[in-house]
Short mmCIF file of C-alpha atoms in Angstrom, two decimals:
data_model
loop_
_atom_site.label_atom_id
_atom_site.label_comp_id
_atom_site.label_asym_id
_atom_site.label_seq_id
_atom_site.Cartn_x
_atom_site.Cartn_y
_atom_site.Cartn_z
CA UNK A 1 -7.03 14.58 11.18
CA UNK A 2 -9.75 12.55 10.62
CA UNK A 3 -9.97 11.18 6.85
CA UNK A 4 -11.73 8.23 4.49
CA UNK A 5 -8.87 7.73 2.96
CA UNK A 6 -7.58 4.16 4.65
CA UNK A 7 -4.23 2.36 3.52
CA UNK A 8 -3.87 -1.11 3.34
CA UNK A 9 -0.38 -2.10 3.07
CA UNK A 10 2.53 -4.32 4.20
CA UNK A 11 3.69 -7.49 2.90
CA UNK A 12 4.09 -7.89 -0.67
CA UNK A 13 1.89 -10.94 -1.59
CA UNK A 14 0.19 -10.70 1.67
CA UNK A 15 -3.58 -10.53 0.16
CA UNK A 16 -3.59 -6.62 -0.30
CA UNK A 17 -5.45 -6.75 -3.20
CA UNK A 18 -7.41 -9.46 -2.65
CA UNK A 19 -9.17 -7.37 -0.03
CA UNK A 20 -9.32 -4.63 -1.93
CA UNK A 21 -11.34 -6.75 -4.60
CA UNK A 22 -13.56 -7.83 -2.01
CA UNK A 23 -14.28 -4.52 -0.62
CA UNK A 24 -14.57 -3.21 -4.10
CA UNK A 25 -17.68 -6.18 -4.55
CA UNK A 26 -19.20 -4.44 -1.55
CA UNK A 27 -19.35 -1.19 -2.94
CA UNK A 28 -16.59 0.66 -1.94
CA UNK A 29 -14.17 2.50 -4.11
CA UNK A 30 -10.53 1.37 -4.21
CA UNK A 31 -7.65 2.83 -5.81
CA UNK A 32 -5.28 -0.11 -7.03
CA UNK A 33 -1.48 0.30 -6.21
CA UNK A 34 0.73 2.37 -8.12
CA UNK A 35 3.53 -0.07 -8.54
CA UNK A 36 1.16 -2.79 -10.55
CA UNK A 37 -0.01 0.16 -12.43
CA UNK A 38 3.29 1.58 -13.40
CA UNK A 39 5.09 -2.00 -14.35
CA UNK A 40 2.23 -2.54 -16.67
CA UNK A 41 2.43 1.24 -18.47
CA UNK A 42 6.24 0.35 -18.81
CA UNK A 43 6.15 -2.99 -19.71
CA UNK A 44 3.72 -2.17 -22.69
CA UNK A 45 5.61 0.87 -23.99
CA UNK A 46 9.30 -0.68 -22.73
CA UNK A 47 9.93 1.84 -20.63
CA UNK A 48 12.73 1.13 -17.85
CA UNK A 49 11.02 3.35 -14.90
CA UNK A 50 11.25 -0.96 -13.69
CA UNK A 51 11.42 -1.93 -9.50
CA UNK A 52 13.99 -4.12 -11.56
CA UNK A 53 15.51 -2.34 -13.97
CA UNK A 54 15.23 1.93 -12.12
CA UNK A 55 13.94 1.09 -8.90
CA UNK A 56 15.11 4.93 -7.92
CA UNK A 57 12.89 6.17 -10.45
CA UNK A 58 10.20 3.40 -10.51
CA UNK A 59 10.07 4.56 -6.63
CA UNK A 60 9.46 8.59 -7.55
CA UNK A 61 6.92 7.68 -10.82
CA UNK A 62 5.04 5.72 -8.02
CA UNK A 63 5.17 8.51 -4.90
CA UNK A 64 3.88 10.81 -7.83
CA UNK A 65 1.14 8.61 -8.83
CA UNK A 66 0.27 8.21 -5.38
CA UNK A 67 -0.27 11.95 -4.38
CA UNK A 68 -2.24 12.13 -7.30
CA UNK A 69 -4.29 9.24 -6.65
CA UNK A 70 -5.12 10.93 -3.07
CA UNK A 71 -5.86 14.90 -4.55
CA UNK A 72 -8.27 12.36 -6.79
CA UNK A 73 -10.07 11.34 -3.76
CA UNK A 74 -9.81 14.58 -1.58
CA UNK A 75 -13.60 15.32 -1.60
CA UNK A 76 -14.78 11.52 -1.37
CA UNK A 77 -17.46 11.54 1.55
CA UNK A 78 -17.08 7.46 1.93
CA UNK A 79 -14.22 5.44 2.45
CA UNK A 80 -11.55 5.39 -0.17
CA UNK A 81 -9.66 2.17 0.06
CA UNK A 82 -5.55 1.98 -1.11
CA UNK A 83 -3.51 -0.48 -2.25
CA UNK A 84 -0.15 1.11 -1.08
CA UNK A 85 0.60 4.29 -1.05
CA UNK A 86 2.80 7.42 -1.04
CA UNK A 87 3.97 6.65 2.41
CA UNK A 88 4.89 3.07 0.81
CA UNK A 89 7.29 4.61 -2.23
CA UNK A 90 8.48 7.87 -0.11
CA UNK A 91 9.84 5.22 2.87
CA UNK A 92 11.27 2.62 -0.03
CA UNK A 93 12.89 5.78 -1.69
CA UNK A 94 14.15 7.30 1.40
CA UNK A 95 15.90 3.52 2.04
CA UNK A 96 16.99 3.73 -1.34
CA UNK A 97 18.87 6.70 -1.42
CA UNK A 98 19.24 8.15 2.09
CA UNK A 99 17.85 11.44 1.24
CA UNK A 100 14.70 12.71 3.83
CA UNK A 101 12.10 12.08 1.56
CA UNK A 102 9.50 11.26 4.31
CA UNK A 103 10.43 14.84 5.58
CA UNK A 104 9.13 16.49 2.27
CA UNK A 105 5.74 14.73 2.59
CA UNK A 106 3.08 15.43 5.27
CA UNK A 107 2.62 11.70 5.94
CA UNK A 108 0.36 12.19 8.70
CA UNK A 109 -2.76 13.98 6.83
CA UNK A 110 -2.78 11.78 3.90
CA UNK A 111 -4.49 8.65 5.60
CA UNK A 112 -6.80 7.89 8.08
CA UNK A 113 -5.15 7.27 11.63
CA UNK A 114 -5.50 3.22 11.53
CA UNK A 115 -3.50 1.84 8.61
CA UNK A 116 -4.25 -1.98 7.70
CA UNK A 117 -0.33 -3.85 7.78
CA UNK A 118 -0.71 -7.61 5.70
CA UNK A 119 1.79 -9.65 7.48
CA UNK A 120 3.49 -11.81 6.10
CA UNK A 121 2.13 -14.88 4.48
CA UNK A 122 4.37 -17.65 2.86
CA UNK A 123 1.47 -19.95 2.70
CA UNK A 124 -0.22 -17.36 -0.21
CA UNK A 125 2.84 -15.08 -1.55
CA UNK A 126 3.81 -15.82 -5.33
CA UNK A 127 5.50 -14.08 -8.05
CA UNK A 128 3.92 -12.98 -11.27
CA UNK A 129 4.95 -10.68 -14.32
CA UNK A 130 4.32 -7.36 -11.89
CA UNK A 131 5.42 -8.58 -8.48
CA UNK A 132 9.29 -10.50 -9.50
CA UNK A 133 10.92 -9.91 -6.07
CA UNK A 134 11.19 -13.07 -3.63
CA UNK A 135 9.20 -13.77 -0.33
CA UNK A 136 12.88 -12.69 1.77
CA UNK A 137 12.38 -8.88 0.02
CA UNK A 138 8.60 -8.74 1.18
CA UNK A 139 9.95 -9.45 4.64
CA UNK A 140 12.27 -6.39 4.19
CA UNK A 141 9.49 -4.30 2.96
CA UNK A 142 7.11 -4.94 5.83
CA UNK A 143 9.21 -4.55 8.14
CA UNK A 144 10.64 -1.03 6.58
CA UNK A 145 6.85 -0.50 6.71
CA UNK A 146 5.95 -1.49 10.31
CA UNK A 147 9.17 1.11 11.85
CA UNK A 148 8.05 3.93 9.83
CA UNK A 149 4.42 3.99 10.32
CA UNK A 150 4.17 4.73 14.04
CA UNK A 151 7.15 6.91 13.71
CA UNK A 152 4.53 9.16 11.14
CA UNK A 153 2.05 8.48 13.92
CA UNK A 154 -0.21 5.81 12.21
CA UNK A 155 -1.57 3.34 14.45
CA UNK A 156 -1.13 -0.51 12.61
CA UNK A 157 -3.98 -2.79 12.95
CA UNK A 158 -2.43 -5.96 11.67
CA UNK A 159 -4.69 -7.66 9.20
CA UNK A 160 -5.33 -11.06 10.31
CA UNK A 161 -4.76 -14.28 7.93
CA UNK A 162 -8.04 -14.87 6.85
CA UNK A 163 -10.05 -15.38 3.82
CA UNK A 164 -10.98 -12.14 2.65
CA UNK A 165 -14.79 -12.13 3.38
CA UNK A 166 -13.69 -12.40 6.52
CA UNK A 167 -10.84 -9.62 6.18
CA UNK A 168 -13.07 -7.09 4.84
CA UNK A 169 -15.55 -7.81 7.78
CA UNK A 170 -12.46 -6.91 10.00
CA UNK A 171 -11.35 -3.96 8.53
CA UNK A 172 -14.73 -2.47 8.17
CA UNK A 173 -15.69 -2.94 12.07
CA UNK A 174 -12.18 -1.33 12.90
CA UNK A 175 -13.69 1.47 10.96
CA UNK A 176 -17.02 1.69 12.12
CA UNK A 177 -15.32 2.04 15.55
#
């Protein structure tokens, strides 16, 4: 299926949403992720739906913000740019717990084909109020990330470590391919 919708994901503190902001500047429309969003709603009302307080149901509020995010976009003629995804809470969920969560999604129509992976990027990561886990669990993540793409039959282009003019410029003549 072919789709606008493209995922950028991977590494936590890999310069995700850096490109995004860039591409944003250019005109595009980008749907931040659905973790940041949800640790700031809780945070401000003290809610505990917390990666460190709930992660189980920090991990469902953020697949369901994440479906809704795409049935936002479903009629979006250009490219729709995310910062994570459902794919991104369904997998961490499905570690999580051990139930087939992936199997209740249709992974494979919700993005385009070529999914954007940051690597991982010590050089850049930090921590801040939204993002508390350490560089070690980022690892995990992209690598939980880079076995169960393929499997849902993405195709990773690794995003290279660049500044992220030159990033966007990347991603963008991937596209146009």
């Amino acid at each position: 299926m072919r789709t606008n919708r493209v995922l950028i994901t991977g590494c936590s503190g890999g310069g995700k949403s850096t490109l995004l902001d860039t591409l944003r500047a250019r005109g595009y429309r980008t749907i931040e992720e659905p973790g940041r969003r949800i640790v700031r709603a809780e945070q401000a009302q003290g809610g505990s739906a917390l990666p460190w307080i709930d992660l189980p149901a920090f991990l469902r509020r953020a697949l369901a913000l994440a479906q809704s995010d795409l049935d936002g976009v479903r009629d979006a003629t250009d490219f729709v740019f995310f910062d994570r995804g459902a794919i991104d809470a369904a997998s961490g969920l499905e570690e999580l717990t051990g139930a087939p969560v992936l199997d209740d999604v249709d992974a494979s129509a919700l993005y385009r084909r070529e999914v954007f992976l940051a690597p991982p990027w010590p050089e850049i990561f930090t921590n801040d109020p939204e993002r508390r886990h350490g560089f070690d669990d980022a690892v995990r993540e992209y690598r939980r990330l880079a076995e169960t793409l393929p499997r849902l039959g993405y195709m990773i282009v690794e995003l290279p470590k660049t500044a992220p003019e030159s990033r966007a410029d990347f991603v963008l003549s991937i596209l146009a391919r």
